[in-house]
Short mmCIF file of C-alpha atoms in Angstrom, two decimals:
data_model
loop_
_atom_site.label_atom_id
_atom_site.label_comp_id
_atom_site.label_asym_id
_atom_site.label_seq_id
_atom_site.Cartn_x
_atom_site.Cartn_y
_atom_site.Cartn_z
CA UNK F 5 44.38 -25.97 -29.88
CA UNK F 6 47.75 -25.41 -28.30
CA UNK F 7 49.78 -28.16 -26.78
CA UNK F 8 51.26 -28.10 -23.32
CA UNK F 9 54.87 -28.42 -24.65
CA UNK F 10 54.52 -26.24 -28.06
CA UNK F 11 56.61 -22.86 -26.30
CA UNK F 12 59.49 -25.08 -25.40
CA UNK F 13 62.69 -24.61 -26.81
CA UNK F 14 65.57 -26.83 -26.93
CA UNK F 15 68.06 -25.72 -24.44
CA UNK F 16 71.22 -26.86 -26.77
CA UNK F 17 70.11 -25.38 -30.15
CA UNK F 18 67.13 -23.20 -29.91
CA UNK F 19 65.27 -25.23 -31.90
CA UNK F 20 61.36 -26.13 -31.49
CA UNK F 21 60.66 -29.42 -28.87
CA UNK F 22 58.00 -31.89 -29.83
CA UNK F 23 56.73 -34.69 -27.87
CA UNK F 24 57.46 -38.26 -28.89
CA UNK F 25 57.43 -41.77 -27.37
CA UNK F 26 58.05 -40.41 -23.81
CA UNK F 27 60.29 -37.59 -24.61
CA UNK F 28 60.89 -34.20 -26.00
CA UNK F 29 62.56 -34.02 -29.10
CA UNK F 30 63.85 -31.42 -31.73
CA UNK F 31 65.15 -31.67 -35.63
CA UNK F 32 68.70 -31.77 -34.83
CA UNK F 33 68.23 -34.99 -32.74
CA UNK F 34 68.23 -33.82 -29.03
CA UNK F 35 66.15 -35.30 -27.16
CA UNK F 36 64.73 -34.92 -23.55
CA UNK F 37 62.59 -37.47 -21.03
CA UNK F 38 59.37 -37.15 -20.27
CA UNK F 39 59.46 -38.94 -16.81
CA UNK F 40 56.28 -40.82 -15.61
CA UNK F 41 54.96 -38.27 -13.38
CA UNK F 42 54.65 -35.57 -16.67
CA UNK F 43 57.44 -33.48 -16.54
CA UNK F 44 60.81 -33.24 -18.55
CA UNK F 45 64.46 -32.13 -17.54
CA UNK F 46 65.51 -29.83 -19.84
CA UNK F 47 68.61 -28.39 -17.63
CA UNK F 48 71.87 -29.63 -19.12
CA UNK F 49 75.68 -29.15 -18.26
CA UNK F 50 75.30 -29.41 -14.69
CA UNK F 51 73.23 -26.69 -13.50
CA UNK F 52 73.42 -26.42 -10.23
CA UNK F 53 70.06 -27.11 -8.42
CA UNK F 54 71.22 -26.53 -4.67
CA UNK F 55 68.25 -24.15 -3.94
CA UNK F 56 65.92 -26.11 -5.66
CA UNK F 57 62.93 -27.64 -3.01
CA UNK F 58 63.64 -30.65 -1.12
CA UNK F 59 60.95 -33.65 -1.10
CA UNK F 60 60.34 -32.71 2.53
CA UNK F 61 59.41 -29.00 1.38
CA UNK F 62 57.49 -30.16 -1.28
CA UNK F 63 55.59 -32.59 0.88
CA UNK F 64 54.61 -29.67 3.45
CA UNK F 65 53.27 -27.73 0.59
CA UNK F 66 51.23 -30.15 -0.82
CA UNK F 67 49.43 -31.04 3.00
CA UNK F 68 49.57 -26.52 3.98
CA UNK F 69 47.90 -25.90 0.16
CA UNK F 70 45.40 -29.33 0.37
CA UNK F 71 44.36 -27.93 3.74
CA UNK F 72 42.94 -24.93 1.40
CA UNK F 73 44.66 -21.96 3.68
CA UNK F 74 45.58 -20.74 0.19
CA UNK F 75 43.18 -20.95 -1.24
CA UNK F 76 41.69 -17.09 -1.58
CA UNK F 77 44.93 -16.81 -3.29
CA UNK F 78 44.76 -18.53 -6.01
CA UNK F 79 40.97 -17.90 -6.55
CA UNK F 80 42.09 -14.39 -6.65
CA UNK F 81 44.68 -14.56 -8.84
CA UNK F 82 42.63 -17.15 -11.13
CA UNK F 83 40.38 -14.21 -11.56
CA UNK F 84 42.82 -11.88 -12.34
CA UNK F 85 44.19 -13.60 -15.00
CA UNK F 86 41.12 -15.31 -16.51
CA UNK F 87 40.21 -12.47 -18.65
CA UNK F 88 43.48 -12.30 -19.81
CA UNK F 89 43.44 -15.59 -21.70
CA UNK F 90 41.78 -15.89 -24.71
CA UNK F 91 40.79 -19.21 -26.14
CA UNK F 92 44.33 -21.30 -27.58
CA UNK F 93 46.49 -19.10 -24.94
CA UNK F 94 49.52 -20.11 -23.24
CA UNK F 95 50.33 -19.48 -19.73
CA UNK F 96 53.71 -19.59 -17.95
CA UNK F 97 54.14 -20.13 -14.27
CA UNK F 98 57.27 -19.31 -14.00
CA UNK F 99 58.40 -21.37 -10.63
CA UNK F 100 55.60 -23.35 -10.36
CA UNK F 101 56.40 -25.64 -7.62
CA UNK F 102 53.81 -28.38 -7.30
CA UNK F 103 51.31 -26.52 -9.88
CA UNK F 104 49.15 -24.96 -7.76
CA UNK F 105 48.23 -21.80 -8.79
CA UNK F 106 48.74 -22.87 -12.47
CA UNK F 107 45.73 -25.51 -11.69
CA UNK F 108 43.66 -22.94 -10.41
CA UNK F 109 44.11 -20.50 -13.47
CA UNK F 110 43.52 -23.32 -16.43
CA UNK F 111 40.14 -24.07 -14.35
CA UNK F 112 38.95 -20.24 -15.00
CA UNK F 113 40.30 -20.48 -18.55
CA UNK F 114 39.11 -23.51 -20.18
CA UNK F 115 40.87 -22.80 -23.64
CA UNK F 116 44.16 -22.12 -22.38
CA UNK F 117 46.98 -24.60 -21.75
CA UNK F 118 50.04 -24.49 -19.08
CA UNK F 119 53.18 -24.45 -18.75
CA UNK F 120 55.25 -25.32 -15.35
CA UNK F 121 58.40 -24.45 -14.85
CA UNK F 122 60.36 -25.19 -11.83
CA UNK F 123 63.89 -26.59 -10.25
CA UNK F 124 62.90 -29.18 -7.63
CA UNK F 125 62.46 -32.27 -9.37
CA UNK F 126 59.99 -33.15 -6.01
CA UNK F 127 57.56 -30.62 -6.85
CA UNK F 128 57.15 -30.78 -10.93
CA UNK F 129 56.12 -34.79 -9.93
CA UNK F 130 52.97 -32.99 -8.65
CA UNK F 131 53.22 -30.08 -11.34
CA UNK F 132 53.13 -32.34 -14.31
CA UNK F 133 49.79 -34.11 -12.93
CA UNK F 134 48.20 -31.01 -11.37
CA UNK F 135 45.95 -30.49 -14.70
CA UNK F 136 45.29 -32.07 -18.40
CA UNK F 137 46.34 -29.06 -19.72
CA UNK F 138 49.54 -27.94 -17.96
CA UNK F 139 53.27 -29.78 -18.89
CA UNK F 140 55.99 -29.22 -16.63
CA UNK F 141 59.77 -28.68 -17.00
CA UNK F 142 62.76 -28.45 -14.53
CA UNK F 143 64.85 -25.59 -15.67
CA UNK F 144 66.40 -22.67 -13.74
CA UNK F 145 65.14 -19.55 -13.81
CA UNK F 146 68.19 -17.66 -13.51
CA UNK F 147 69.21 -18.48 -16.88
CA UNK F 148 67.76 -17.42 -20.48
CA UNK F 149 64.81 -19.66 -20.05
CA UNK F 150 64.18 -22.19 -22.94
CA UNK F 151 60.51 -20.53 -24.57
CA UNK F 152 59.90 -19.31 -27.25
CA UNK F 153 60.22 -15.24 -28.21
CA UNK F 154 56.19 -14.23 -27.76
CA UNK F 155 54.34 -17.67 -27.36
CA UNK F 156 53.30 -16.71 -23.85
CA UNK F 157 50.02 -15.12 -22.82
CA UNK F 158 50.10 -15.05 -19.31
CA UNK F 159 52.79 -15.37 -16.94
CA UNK F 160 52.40 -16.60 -13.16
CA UNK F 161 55.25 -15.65 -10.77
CA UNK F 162 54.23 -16.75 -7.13
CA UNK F 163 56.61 -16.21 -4.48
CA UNK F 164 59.37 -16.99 -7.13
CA UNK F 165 62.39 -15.67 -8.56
CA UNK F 166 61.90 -13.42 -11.69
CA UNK F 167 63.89 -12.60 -14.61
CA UNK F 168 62.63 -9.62 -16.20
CA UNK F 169 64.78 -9.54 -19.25
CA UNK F 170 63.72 -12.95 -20.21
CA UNK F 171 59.54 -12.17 -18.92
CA UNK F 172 59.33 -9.68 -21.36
CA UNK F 173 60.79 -11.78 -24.08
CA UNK F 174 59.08 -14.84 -23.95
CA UNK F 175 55.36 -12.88 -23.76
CA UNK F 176 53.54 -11.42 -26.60
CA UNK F 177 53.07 -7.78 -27.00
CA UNK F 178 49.67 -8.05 -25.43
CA UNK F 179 50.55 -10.26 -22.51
CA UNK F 180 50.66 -9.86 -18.93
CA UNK F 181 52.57 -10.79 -16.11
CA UNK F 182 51.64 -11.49 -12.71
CA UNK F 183 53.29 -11.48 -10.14
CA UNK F 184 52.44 -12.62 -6.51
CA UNK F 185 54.78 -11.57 -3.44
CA UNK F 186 53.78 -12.12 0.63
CA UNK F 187 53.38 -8.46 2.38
CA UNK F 188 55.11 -7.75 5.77
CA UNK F 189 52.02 -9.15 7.76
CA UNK F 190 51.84 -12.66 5.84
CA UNK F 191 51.93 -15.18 9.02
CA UNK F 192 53.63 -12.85 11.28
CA UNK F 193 51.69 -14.59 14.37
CA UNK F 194 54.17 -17.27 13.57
CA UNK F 195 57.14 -15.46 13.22
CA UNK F 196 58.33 -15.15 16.81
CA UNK F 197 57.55 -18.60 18.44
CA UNK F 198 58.09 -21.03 15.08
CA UNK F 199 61.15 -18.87 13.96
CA UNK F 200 59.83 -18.12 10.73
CA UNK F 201 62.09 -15.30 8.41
CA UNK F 202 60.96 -12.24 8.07
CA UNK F 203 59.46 -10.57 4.59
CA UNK F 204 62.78 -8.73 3.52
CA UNK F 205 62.31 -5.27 3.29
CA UNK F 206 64.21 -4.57 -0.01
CA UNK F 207 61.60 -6.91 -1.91
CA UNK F 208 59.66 -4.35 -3.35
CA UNK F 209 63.06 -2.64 -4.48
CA UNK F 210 64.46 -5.35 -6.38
CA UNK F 211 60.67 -5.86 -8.18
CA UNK F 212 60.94 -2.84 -8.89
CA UNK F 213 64.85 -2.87 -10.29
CA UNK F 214 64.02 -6.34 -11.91
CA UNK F 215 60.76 -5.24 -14.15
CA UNK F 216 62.00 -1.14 -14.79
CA UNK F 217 61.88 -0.71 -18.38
CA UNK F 218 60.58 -3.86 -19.13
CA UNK F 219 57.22 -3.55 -18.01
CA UNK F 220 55.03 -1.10 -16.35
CA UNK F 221 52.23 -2.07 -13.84
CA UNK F 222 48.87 -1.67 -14.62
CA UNK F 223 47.03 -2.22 -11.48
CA UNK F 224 47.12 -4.60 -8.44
CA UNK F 225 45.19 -6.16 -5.73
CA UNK F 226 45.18 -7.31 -2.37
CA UNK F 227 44.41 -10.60 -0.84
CA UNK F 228 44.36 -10.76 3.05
CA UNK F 229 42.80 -13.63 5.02
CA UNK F 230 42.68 -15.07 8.67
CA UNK F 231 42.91 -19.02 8.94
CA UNK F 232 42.61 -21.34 11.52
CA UNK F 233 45.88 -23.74 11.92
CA UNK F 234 46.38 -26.87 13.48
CA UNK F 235 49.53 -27.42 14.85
CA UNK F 236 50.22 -29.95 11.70
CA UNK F 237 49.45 -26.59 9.60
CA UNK F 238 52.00 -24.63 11.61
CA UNK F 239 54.56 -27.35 11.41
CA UNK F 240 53.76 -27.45 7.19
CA UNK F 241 54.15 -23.22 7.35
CA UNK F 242 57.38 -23.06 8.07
CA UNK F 243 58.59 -26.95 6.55
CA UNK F 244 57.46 -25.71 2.98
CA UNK F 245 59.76 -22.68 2.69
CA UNK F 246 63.08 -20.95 3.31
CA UNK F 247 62.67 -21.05 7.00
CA UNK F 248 63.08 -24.83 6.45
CA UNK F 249 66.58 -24.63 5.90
CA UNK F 250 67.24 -23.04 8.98
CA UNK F 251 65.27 -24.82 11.64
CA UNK F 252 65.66 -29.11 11.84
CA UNK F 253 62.42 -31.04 12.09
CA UNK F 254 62.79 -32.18 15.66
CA UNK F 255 62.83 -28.54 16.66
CA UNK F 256 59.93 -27.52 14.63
CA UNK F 257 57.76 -29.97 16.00
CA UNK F 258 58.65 -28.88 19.15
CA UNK F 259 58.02 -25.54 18.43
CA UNK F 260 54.39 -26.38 17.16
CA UNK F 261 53.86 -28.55 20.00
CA UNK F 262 53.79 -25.38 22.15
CA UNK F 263 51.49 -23.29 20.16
CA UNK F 264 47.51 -23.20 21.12
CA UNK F 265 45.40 -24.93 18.48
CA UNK F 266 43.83 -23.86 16.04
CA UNK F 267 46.16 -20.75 15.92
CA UNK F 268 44.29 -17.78 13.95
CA UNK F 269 46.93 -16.40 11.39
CA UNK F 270 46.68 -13.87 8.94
CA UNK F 271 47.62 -14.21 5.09
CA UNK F 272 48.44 -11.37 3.24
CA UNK F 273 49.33 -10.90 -0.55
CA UNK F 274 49.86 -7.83 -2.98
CA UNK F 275 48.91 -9.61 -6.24
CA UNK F 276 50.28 -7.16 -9.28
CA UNK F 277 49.55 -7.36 -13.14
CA UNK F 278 52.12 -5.56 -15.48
CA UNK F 279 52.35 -5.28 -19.03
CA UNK F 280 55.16 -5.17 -21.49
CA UNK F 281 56.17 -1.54 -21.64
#
């Protein structure tokens, strides 16, 4: 069976990465952490992590997700990509943050392992214990990303960045990528009175400019739901993403203060699966 780790590259050489007594190593000596919480840092030569998530972001993710208001998402995107892996399968979530969705898919596909990858240091502490079978890493997206050429069945892409050129190298011929993006009603109940940014119009554009030539989609899916939030859930909505960096806490707990409780919200996905073209 495959092994968590066994797509990893080294990101000085290109050569394979093995685990050993608490760290990832390769032939020509490099060698790489594993820290107690699972997960190794591969990014080297001072990489700049300034958009990575902060432990207070991470934090309101972990409460907003364990609350289960996401949880039709990944149940539908578990079943979109459980046919996909076969038994010994790898899948890639590509920006994994705390593991999430990754979890969810390894529980649909028992003989497939996982692979996080992420920035935020905060969130691959929950990513590399969110399943036996998933290892984490803290690399950057934006650059070549250190996986083997074709070791990847699957690869997850929730509300991430992408990197086409390198999604279409690292998967197989058969392989599929999904990818998971917020439509223009996602939370929009909250958007006026809690500040919360918009979904940018020019999204679907730069998908589409991203993944031309590389892939071509097959089909997609939708995944809208109304939840009930308390005004803890409200205050976690906007704490765990972008918005966060734009609003202090003081004045988003006053915001949430003045909303009526439980607020119904609606959630609202496009969930897509491509394939190589």
């Amino acid at each position: 069976m495959a092994e968590p780790f066994d797509a990893l590259l080294c990101p000085l050489c290109g050569d394979g990465l093995r685990p050993s007594a608490g760290s990832l190593g390769c032939p020509r000596g490099h060698a790489f952490d594993i820290a107690r919480q699972g997960y190794a840092s591969l990014l080297v030569g001072g990489a700049s992590t300034a958009s990575a998530d902060t432990a207070a972001m991470v934090r309101a993710r972990a409460a907003f997700l364990g609350a289960g208001h996401y949880a039709g998402l990944a149940g539908a995107l578990a079943r979109l990509a459980a046919p996909l892996c076969p038994p010994g399968s790898t899948v890639l979530d590509a920006g994994a943050g705390t593991g999430y969705y990754l979890s969810a898919v390894l529980d649909t596909a028992p003989g497939a392992v996982g692979l996080a990858l992420d920035t935020s240091k905060h969130a691959l502490r929950r990513a590399g214990r969110a399943h036996p079978r998933a290892g984490a890493a803290r690399w950057d997206l934006r650059r070549p990303l250190p996986v083997r050429t074709g070791s990847v069945d699957v690869l997850l892409n929730v509300f991430a960045p992408r990197n086409g050129g390198e999604f279409r190298r690292v998967l197989r011929p058969g392989g599929a990528l999904l990818v998971v993006t917020p439509t223009e009603r996602h939370l929009a109940e909250l958007r006026p009175s809690m500040g919360l940014l918009s979904v940018d119009a020019a999204k679907d554009d730069r998908l589409r400019r991203t993944l031309d030539g590389r892939f071509r989609l097959e089909r997609t899916a939708s995944c809208d739901r109304t939840v009930a939030l308390t005004t803890e859930d409200a205050e976690n909505a906007v704490s765990m993403g972008p918005s966060a960096y734009h609003l202090d806490e003081a004045e988003v707990r006053r915001r949430a203060a003045r909303l009526p409780a439980p607020l119904r919200v609606t959630t609202s996905f496009r969930l897509a699966v491509y394939r190589p073209a």
